[in-house]
mmCIF file of C-alpha atoms in Angstrom:
data_model
loop_
_atom_site.group_PDB
_atom_site.id
_atom_site.type_symbol
_atom_site.label_atom_id
_atom_site.label_comp_id
_atom_site.label_asym_id
_atom_site.label_seq_id
_atom_site.Cartn_x
_atom_site.Cartn_y
_atom_site.Cartn_z
ATOM 1 C CA GLY F 1 -0.045 0.034 0.071
ATOM 2 C CA GLN F 2 0.806 3.633 0.259
ATOM 3 C CA SER F 3 1.465 5.926 2.842
ATOM 4 C CA LEU F 4 1.926 9.706 2.749
ATOM 5 C CA GLU F 5 3.397 12.183 5.358
ATOM 6 C CA GLN F 6 2.931 15.937 5.596
ATOM 7 C CA PRO F 7 2.760 18.454 7.810
ATOM 8 C CA SER F 8 -0.656 19.108 9.248
ATOM 9 C CA GLU F 9 -0.782 22.925 9.226
ATOM 10 C CA VAL F 10 1.837 25.915 8.563
ATOM 11 C CA THR F 11 1.396 29.731 9.002
ATOM 12 C CA ALA F 12 3.264 32.382 7.000
ATOM 13 C CA VAL F 13 3.008 35.922 6.104
ATOM 14 C CA GLU F 14 2.063 37.785 2.861
ATOM 15 C CA GLY F 15 4.987 37.509 0.659
ATOM 16 C CA ALA F 16 6.956 34.896 2.584
ATOM 17 C CA ILE F 17 7.943 31.766 0.958
ATOM 18 C CA VAL F 18 6.384 28.248 2.467
ATOM 19 C CA GLN F 19 7.979 24.704 1.826
ATOM 20 C CA ILE F 20 5.410 21.612 2.518
ATOM 21 C CA ASN F 21 7.513 18.649 2.663
ATOM 22 C CA CYS F 22 5.915 14.843 1.679
ATOM 23 C CA THR F 23 7.476 11.666 2.604
ATOM 24 C CA TYR F 24 5.885 8.582 1.010
ATOM 25 C CA GLN F 25 6.222 4.847 1.301
ATOM 26 C CA THR F 26 4.554 2.891 -1.644
ATOM 27 C CA SER F 27 4.273 -0.267 -3.677
ATOM 28 C CA GLY F 28 4.653 1.435 -6.690
ATOM 29 C CA PHE F 29 5.720 4.841 -7.878
ATOM 30 C CA TYR F 30 4.523 6.345 -10.979
ATOM 31 C CA GLY F 31 4.870 10.127 -9.815
ATOM 32 C CA LEU F 32 4.402 12.483 -7.198
ATOM 33 C CA SER F 33 1.370 15.214 -7.402
ATOM 34 C CA TRP F 34 0.267 18.347 -5.524
ATOM 35 C CA TYR F 35 -3.293 19.589 -5.196
ATOM 36 C CA GLN F 36 -4.924 22.931 -4.034
ATOM 37 C CA GLN F 37 -8.039 22.601 -1.907
ATOM 38 C CA HIS F 38 -9.799 25.906 -0.903
ATOM 39 C CA ASP F 39 -12.264 25.482 1.993
ATOM 40 C CA GLY F 40 -15.303 24.231 0.525
ATOM 41 C CA GLY F 41 -13.800 23.523 -2.817
ATOM 42 C CA ALA F 42 -12.771 20.975 -4.824
ATOM 43 C CA PRO F 43 -9.505 20.165 -5.176
ATOM 44 C CA THR F 44 -7.170 21.161 -8.032
ATOM 45 C CA PHE F 45 -4.096 19.897 -9.943
ATOM 46 C CA LEU F 46 -1.019 22.242 -8.745
ATOM 47 C CA SER F 47 1.723 20.133 -10.329
ATOM 48 C CA TYR F 48 3.106 16.414 -10.983
ATOM 49 C CA ASN F 49 7.188 15.150 -10.997
ATOM 50 C CA ALA F 50 7.508 12.052 -12.284
ATOM 51 C CA LEU F 51 11.621 12.432 -12.091
ATOM 52 C CA ASP F 52 13.992 13.994 -9.576
ATOM 53 C CA GLY F 53 14.537 17.642 -9.795
ATOM 54 C CA LEU F 54 12.499 20.552 -9.628
ATOM 55 C CA GLU F 55 9.562 21.823 -11.387
ATOM 56 C CA GLU F 56 8.620 25.471 -11.540
ATOM 57 C CA THR F 57 5.306 26.762 -12.489
ATOM 58 C CA GLY F 58 4.708 30.464 -11.586
ATOM 59 C CA ARG F 59 5.005 31.183 -8.168
ATOM 60 C CA PHE F 60 4.642 27.357 -7.092
ATOM 61 C CA SER F 61 7.716 24.636 -7.345
ATOM 62 C CA SER F 62 7.656 21.592 -6.694
ATOM 63 C CA PHE F 63 10.490 18.832 -6.065
ATOM 64 C CA LEU F 64 11.105 15.134 -6.197
ATOM 65 C CA SER F 65 13.954 12.898 -4.660
ATOM 66 C CA ARG F 66 12.824 9.341 -5.563
ATOM 67 C CA SER F 67 15.865 7.715 -3.755
ATOM 68 C CA ASP F 68 14.629 9.801 -0.328
ATOM 69 C CA SER F 69 11.197 9.081 -1.324
ATOM 70 C CA TYR F 70 10.746 12.667 -0.759
ATOM 71 C CA GLY F 71 9.545 15.811 -2.318
ATOM 72 C CA TYR F 72 7.990 19.292 -1.415
ATOM 73 C CA LEU F 73 5.688 21.778 -2.807
ATOM 74 C CA LEU F 74 7.472 25.658 -2.526
ATOM 75 C CA LEU F 75 5.196 28.675 -2.172
ATOM 76 C CA GLN F 76 7.009 31.771 -3.159
ATOM 77 C CA GLU F 77 5.642 35.229 -3.023
ATOM 78 C CA LEU F 78 2.670 34.109 -0.580
ATOM 79 C CA GLN F 79 -0.752 35.739 -1.150
ATOM 80 C CA MET F 80 -3.853 35.525 0.836
ATOM 81 C CA LYS F 81 -5.758 33.843 -1.870
ATOM 82 C CA ASP F 82 -2.898 30.883 -1.546
ATOM 83 C CA SER F 83 -4.657 29.770 2.188
ATOM 84 C CA ALA F 84 -5.909 26.616 1.589
ATOM 85 C CA SER F 85 -5.073 23.082 2.375
ATOM 86 C CA TYR F 86 -2.440 21.341 0.103
ATOM 87 C CA PHE F 87 -2.204 17.565 -0.688
ATOM 88 C CA CYS F 88 0.841 15.550 -1.936
ATOM 89 C CA ALA F 89 -0.286 12.225 -3.768
ATOM 90 C CA VAL F 90 1.241 9.310 -5.139
ATOM 91 C CA LYS F 91 -0.062 7.327 -8.223
ATOM 92 C CA GLY F 92 0.578 3.670 -7.940
ATOM 93 C CA ASP F 93 -0.811 1.201 -10.390
ATOM 94 C CA TYR F 94 -4.053 2.646 -10.772
ATOM 95 C CA LYS F 95 -4.677 5.186 -8.082
ATOM 96 C CA LEU F 96 -3.921 8.298 -6.284
ATOM 97 C CA SER F 97 -3.021 7.901 -2.793
ATOM 98 C CA PHE F 98 -3.317 11.248 -1.131
ATOM 99 C CA GLY F 99 -1.449 12.631 2.107
ATOM 100 C CA ALA F 100 -3.852 14.063 5.036
ATOM 101 C CA GLY F 101 -3.052 17.579 3.659
ATOM 102 C CA THR F 102 -1.278 20.673 5.027
ATOM 103 C CA THR F 103 -3.237 23.778 5.835
ATOM 104 C CA VAL F 104 -1.614 26.788 4.702
ATOM 105 C CA THR F 105 -2.603 30.121 6.472
ATOM 106 C CA VAL F 106 -1.282 33.260 5.087
ATOM 107 C CA ARG F 107 -1.482 36.341 7.578
ATOM 108 C CA ALA F 108 -1.548 40.231 6.327
ATOM 109 C CA GLY A 1 -15.168 23.428 -21.656
ATOM 110 C CA ALA A 2 -17.173 21.758 -19.110
ATOM 111 C CA GLY A 3 -15.812 20.233 -16.007
ATOM 112 C CA VAL A 4 -16.530 17.243 -13.886
ATOM 113 C CA SER A 5 -20.374 18.133 -12.950
ATOM 114 C CA GLN A 6 -21.575 15.995 -9.614
ATOM 115 C CA SER A 7 -24.905 15.859 -8.177
ATOM 116 C CA PRO A 8 -26.797 16.348 -5.955
ATOM 117 C CA SER A 9 -24.489 19.078 -4.576
ATOM 118 C CA ASN A 10 -26.425 18.169 -1.148
ATOM 119 C CA LYS A 11 -28.088 15.025 0.166
ATOM 120 C CA VAL A 12 -29.258 14.775 3.755
ATOM 121 C CA THR A 13 -31.099 11.335 4.038
ATOM 122 C CA GLU A 14 -32.188 8.976 7.123
ATOM 123 C CA LYS A 15 -30.502 6.195 8.163
ATOM 124 C CA GLY A 16 -31.109 2.921 6.716
ATOM 125 C CA LYS A 17 -32.295 4.648 3.171
ATOM 126 C CA ASP A 18 -30.430 4.202 -0.075
ATOM 127 C CA VAL A 19 -28.938 6.862 -2.061
ATOM 128 C CA GLU A 20 -27.430 7.779 -5.341
ATOM 129 C CA LEU A 21 -24.467 10.098 -6.094
ATOM 130 C CA ARG A 22 -24.248 11.129 -9.654
ATOM 131 C CA CYS A 23 -20.624 12.134 -11.738
ATOM 132 C CA ASP A 24 -20.786 13.513 -15.094
ATOM 133 C CA PRO A 25 -16.942 13.609 -16.163
ATOM 134 C CA ILE A 26 -15.281 15.630 -18.708
ATOM 135 C CA SER A 27 -16.108 14.502 -22.250
ATOM 136 C CA GLY A 28 -13.577 12.352 -23.574
ATOM 137 C CA HIS A 29 -12.119 11.111 -20.426
ATOM 138 C CA THR A 30 -11.690 7.441 -19.993
ATOM 139 C CA ALA A 31 -10.735 7.175 -16.619
ATOM 140 C CA LEU A 32 -13.085 8.190 -13.486
ATOM 141 C CA TYR A 33 -12.299 8.127 -9.644
ATOM 142 C CA TRP A 34 -14.627 8.386 -6.887
ATOM 143 C CA TYR A 35 -13.240 9.639 -3.524
ATOM 144 C CA ARG A 36 -14.566 10.316 -0.202
ATOM 145 C CA GLN A 37 -13.524 13.419 2.094
ATOM 146 C CA SER A 38 -14.524 13.402 5.945
ATOM 147 C CA LEU A 39 -14.252 17.362 7.158
ATOM 148 C CA GLY A 40 -10.909 17.847 7.785
ATOM 149 C CA GLN A 41 -9.185 14.739 6.291
ATOM 150 C CA GLY A 42 -7.697 13.946 2.995
ATOM 151 C CA LEU A 43 -9.294 11.585 0.067
ATOM 152 C CA GLU A 44 -9.831 8.352 0.532
ATOM 153 C CA PHE A 45 -9.534 6.372 -2.597
ATOM 154 C CA LEU A 46 -13.081 4.238 -3.400
ATOM 155 C CA ILE A 47 -13.110 2.976 -7.093
ATOM 156 C CA TYR A 48 -11.584 3.569 -10.533
ATOM 157 C CA PHE A 49 -13.180 3.025 -13.859
ATOM 158 C CA GLN A 50 -11.498 2.979 -16.981
ATOM 159 C CA GLY A 51 -14.335 2.974 -19.658
ATOM 160 C CA ASN A 52 -17.038 1.313 -18.390
ATOM 161 C CA SER A 53 -15.185 -1.608 -16.329
ATOM 162 C CA ALA A 54 -13.920 -0.863 -12.671
ATOM 163 C CA PRO A 55 -10.035 -2.651 -12.262
ATOM 164 C CA ASP A 56 -10.144 -1.286 -9.120
ATOM 165 C CA LYS A 57 -12.757 -1.084 -6.468
ATOM 166 C CA SER A 58 -10.692 -1.497 -3.398
ATOM 167 C CA GLY A 59 -11.565 1.493 -1.477
ATOM 168 C CA LEU A 60 -15.234 0.679 -1.403
ATOM 169 C CA PRO A 61 -15.628 0.290 2.360
ATOM 170 C CA SER A 62 -18.707 -2.107 2.568
ATOM 171 C CA ASP A 63 -20.565 -4.386 0.025
ATOM 172 C CA ARG A 64 -23.353 -1.353 0.750
ATOM 173 C CA PHE A 65 -21.473 0.594 -2.019
ATOM 174 C CA SER A 66 -21.465 0.050 -5.372
ATOM 175 C CA ALA A 67 -21.103 2.202 -8.185
ATOM 176 C CA GLU A 68 -21.322 1.708 -11.792
ATOM 177 C CA ARG A 69 -20.429 4.000 -15.324
ATOM 178 C CA THR A 70 -22.573 3.525 -18.463
ATOM 179 C CA GLY A 71 -21.589 4.663 -21.809
ATOM 180 C CA GLY A 72 -18.098 5.437 -20.823
ATOM 181 C CA SER A 73 -19.391 8.679 -19.459
ATOM 182 C CA VAL A 74 -21.739 9.212 -16.471
ATOM 183 C CA SER A 75 -21.076 7.383 -13.418
ATOM 184 C CA THR A 76 -23.368 6.604 -10.422
ATOM 185 C CA LEU A 77 -22.207 5.555 -6.502
ATOM 186 C CA THR A 78 -24.939 3.985 -4.619
ATOM 187 C CA ILE A 79 -24.781 3.226 -1.108
ATOM 188 C CA GLN A 80 -27.272 1.306 0.382
ATOM 189 C CA ARG A 81 -28.591 1.376 3.939
ATOM 190 C CA THR A 82 -26.945 4.651 4.945
ATOM 191 C CA GLN A 83 -25.233 4.972 8.204
ATOM 192 C CA GLN A 84 -24.101 7.986 9.935
ATOM 193 C CA GLU A 85 -20.447 6.968 9.529
ATOM 194 C CA ASP A 86 -21.527 7.683 5.532
ATOM 195 C CA SER A 87 -22.022 11.113 6.316
ATOM 196 C CA ALA A 88 -18.888 12.962 4.333
ATOM 197 C CA VAL A 89 -18.215 14.702 0.947
ATOM 198 C CA TYR A 90 -18.235 12.402 -2.020
ATOM 199 C CA LEU A 91 -15.767 13.539 -4.713
ATOM 200 C CA CYS A 92 -15.717 12.434 -8.615
ATOM 201 C CA ALA A 93 -12.532 13.079 -10.646
ATOM 202 C CA SER A 94 -11.432 11.939 -14.267
ATOM 203 C CA SER A 95 -8.634 11.896 -16.449
ATOM 204 C CA LEU A 96 -7.693 11.752 -19.638
ATOM 205 C CA ASP A 97 -7.042 8.092 -19.364
ATOM 206 C CA ASN A 98 -5.406 6.179 -16.383
ATOM 207 C CA SER A 99 -1.598 6.928 -17.712
ATOM 208 C CA LEU A 100 -2.459 10.464 -16.937
ATOM 209 C CA ALA A 101 -3.884 9.659 -13.146
ATOM 210 C CA ASN A 102 -1.522 12.287 -11.694
ATOM 211 C CA GLU A 103 -3.503 14.927 -13.092
ATOM 212 C CA GLN A 104 -7.361 14.801 -12.119
ATOM 213 C CA TYR A 105 -9.952 17.037 -12.529
ATOM 214 C CA PHE A 106 -12.388 17.247 -9.379
ATOM 215 C CA GLY A 107 -16.036 17.946 -9.536
ATOM 216 C CA PRO A 108 -17.447 19.962 -6.336
ATOM 217 C CA GLY A 109 -18.550 17.006 -4.974
ATOM 218 C CA THR A 110 -21.675 16.123 -3.265
ATOM 219 C CA ARG A 111 -22.131 16.368 0.694
ATOM 220 C CA LEU A 112 -24.007 13.722 2.124
ATOM 221 C CA THR A 113 -25.584 13.786 5.664
ATOM 222 C CA VAL A 114 -26.965 10.776 7.297
ATOM 223 C CA THR A 115 -29.420 11.563 10.349
#
């Protein structure tokens, strides 16, 4: 099966940088994804890493180290609208297994 | 284009009743997934469809839960004899196919409350 660990909460001020770490144990691995979910909303896809290294998409970047079973999501130039829950997810044979989520609170 | 749609958006039912939840995926997406999310929790995988077949039903919590997909499009999740622990948000997602399962598009969910 799969298990994923990520911090439960992070608080930061506008303009700051936040890094959300995710470690995983999986019987099969086909990539690490990140999703954002605003309160009461649907999860939305942010990024996906299949290979080691850093992927940058605007203010958000995602990193993967397969040898360490570790990845992170980096949120830069934090804005109030970034307050949300962020989930890492690994793909096994068919399905995505999600972490419990990290609630990011951005303060003015 | 249209995203994933789900209906109803909210459902309140009495314990012991059956409920049907509907998901209409993005047109052309062959893979469809059902998840359950309890308040403040992560997403719990329920079932995956590729076309009309379900290669992975491993997440269905009990035999009271069943799902079908017809015409490679709309899917229905049925919960029989609902229990209070079934109360949650039921989310549906689709991807172009399972090889692209890392990038799933989610519907707004159905909030189920069992009283």
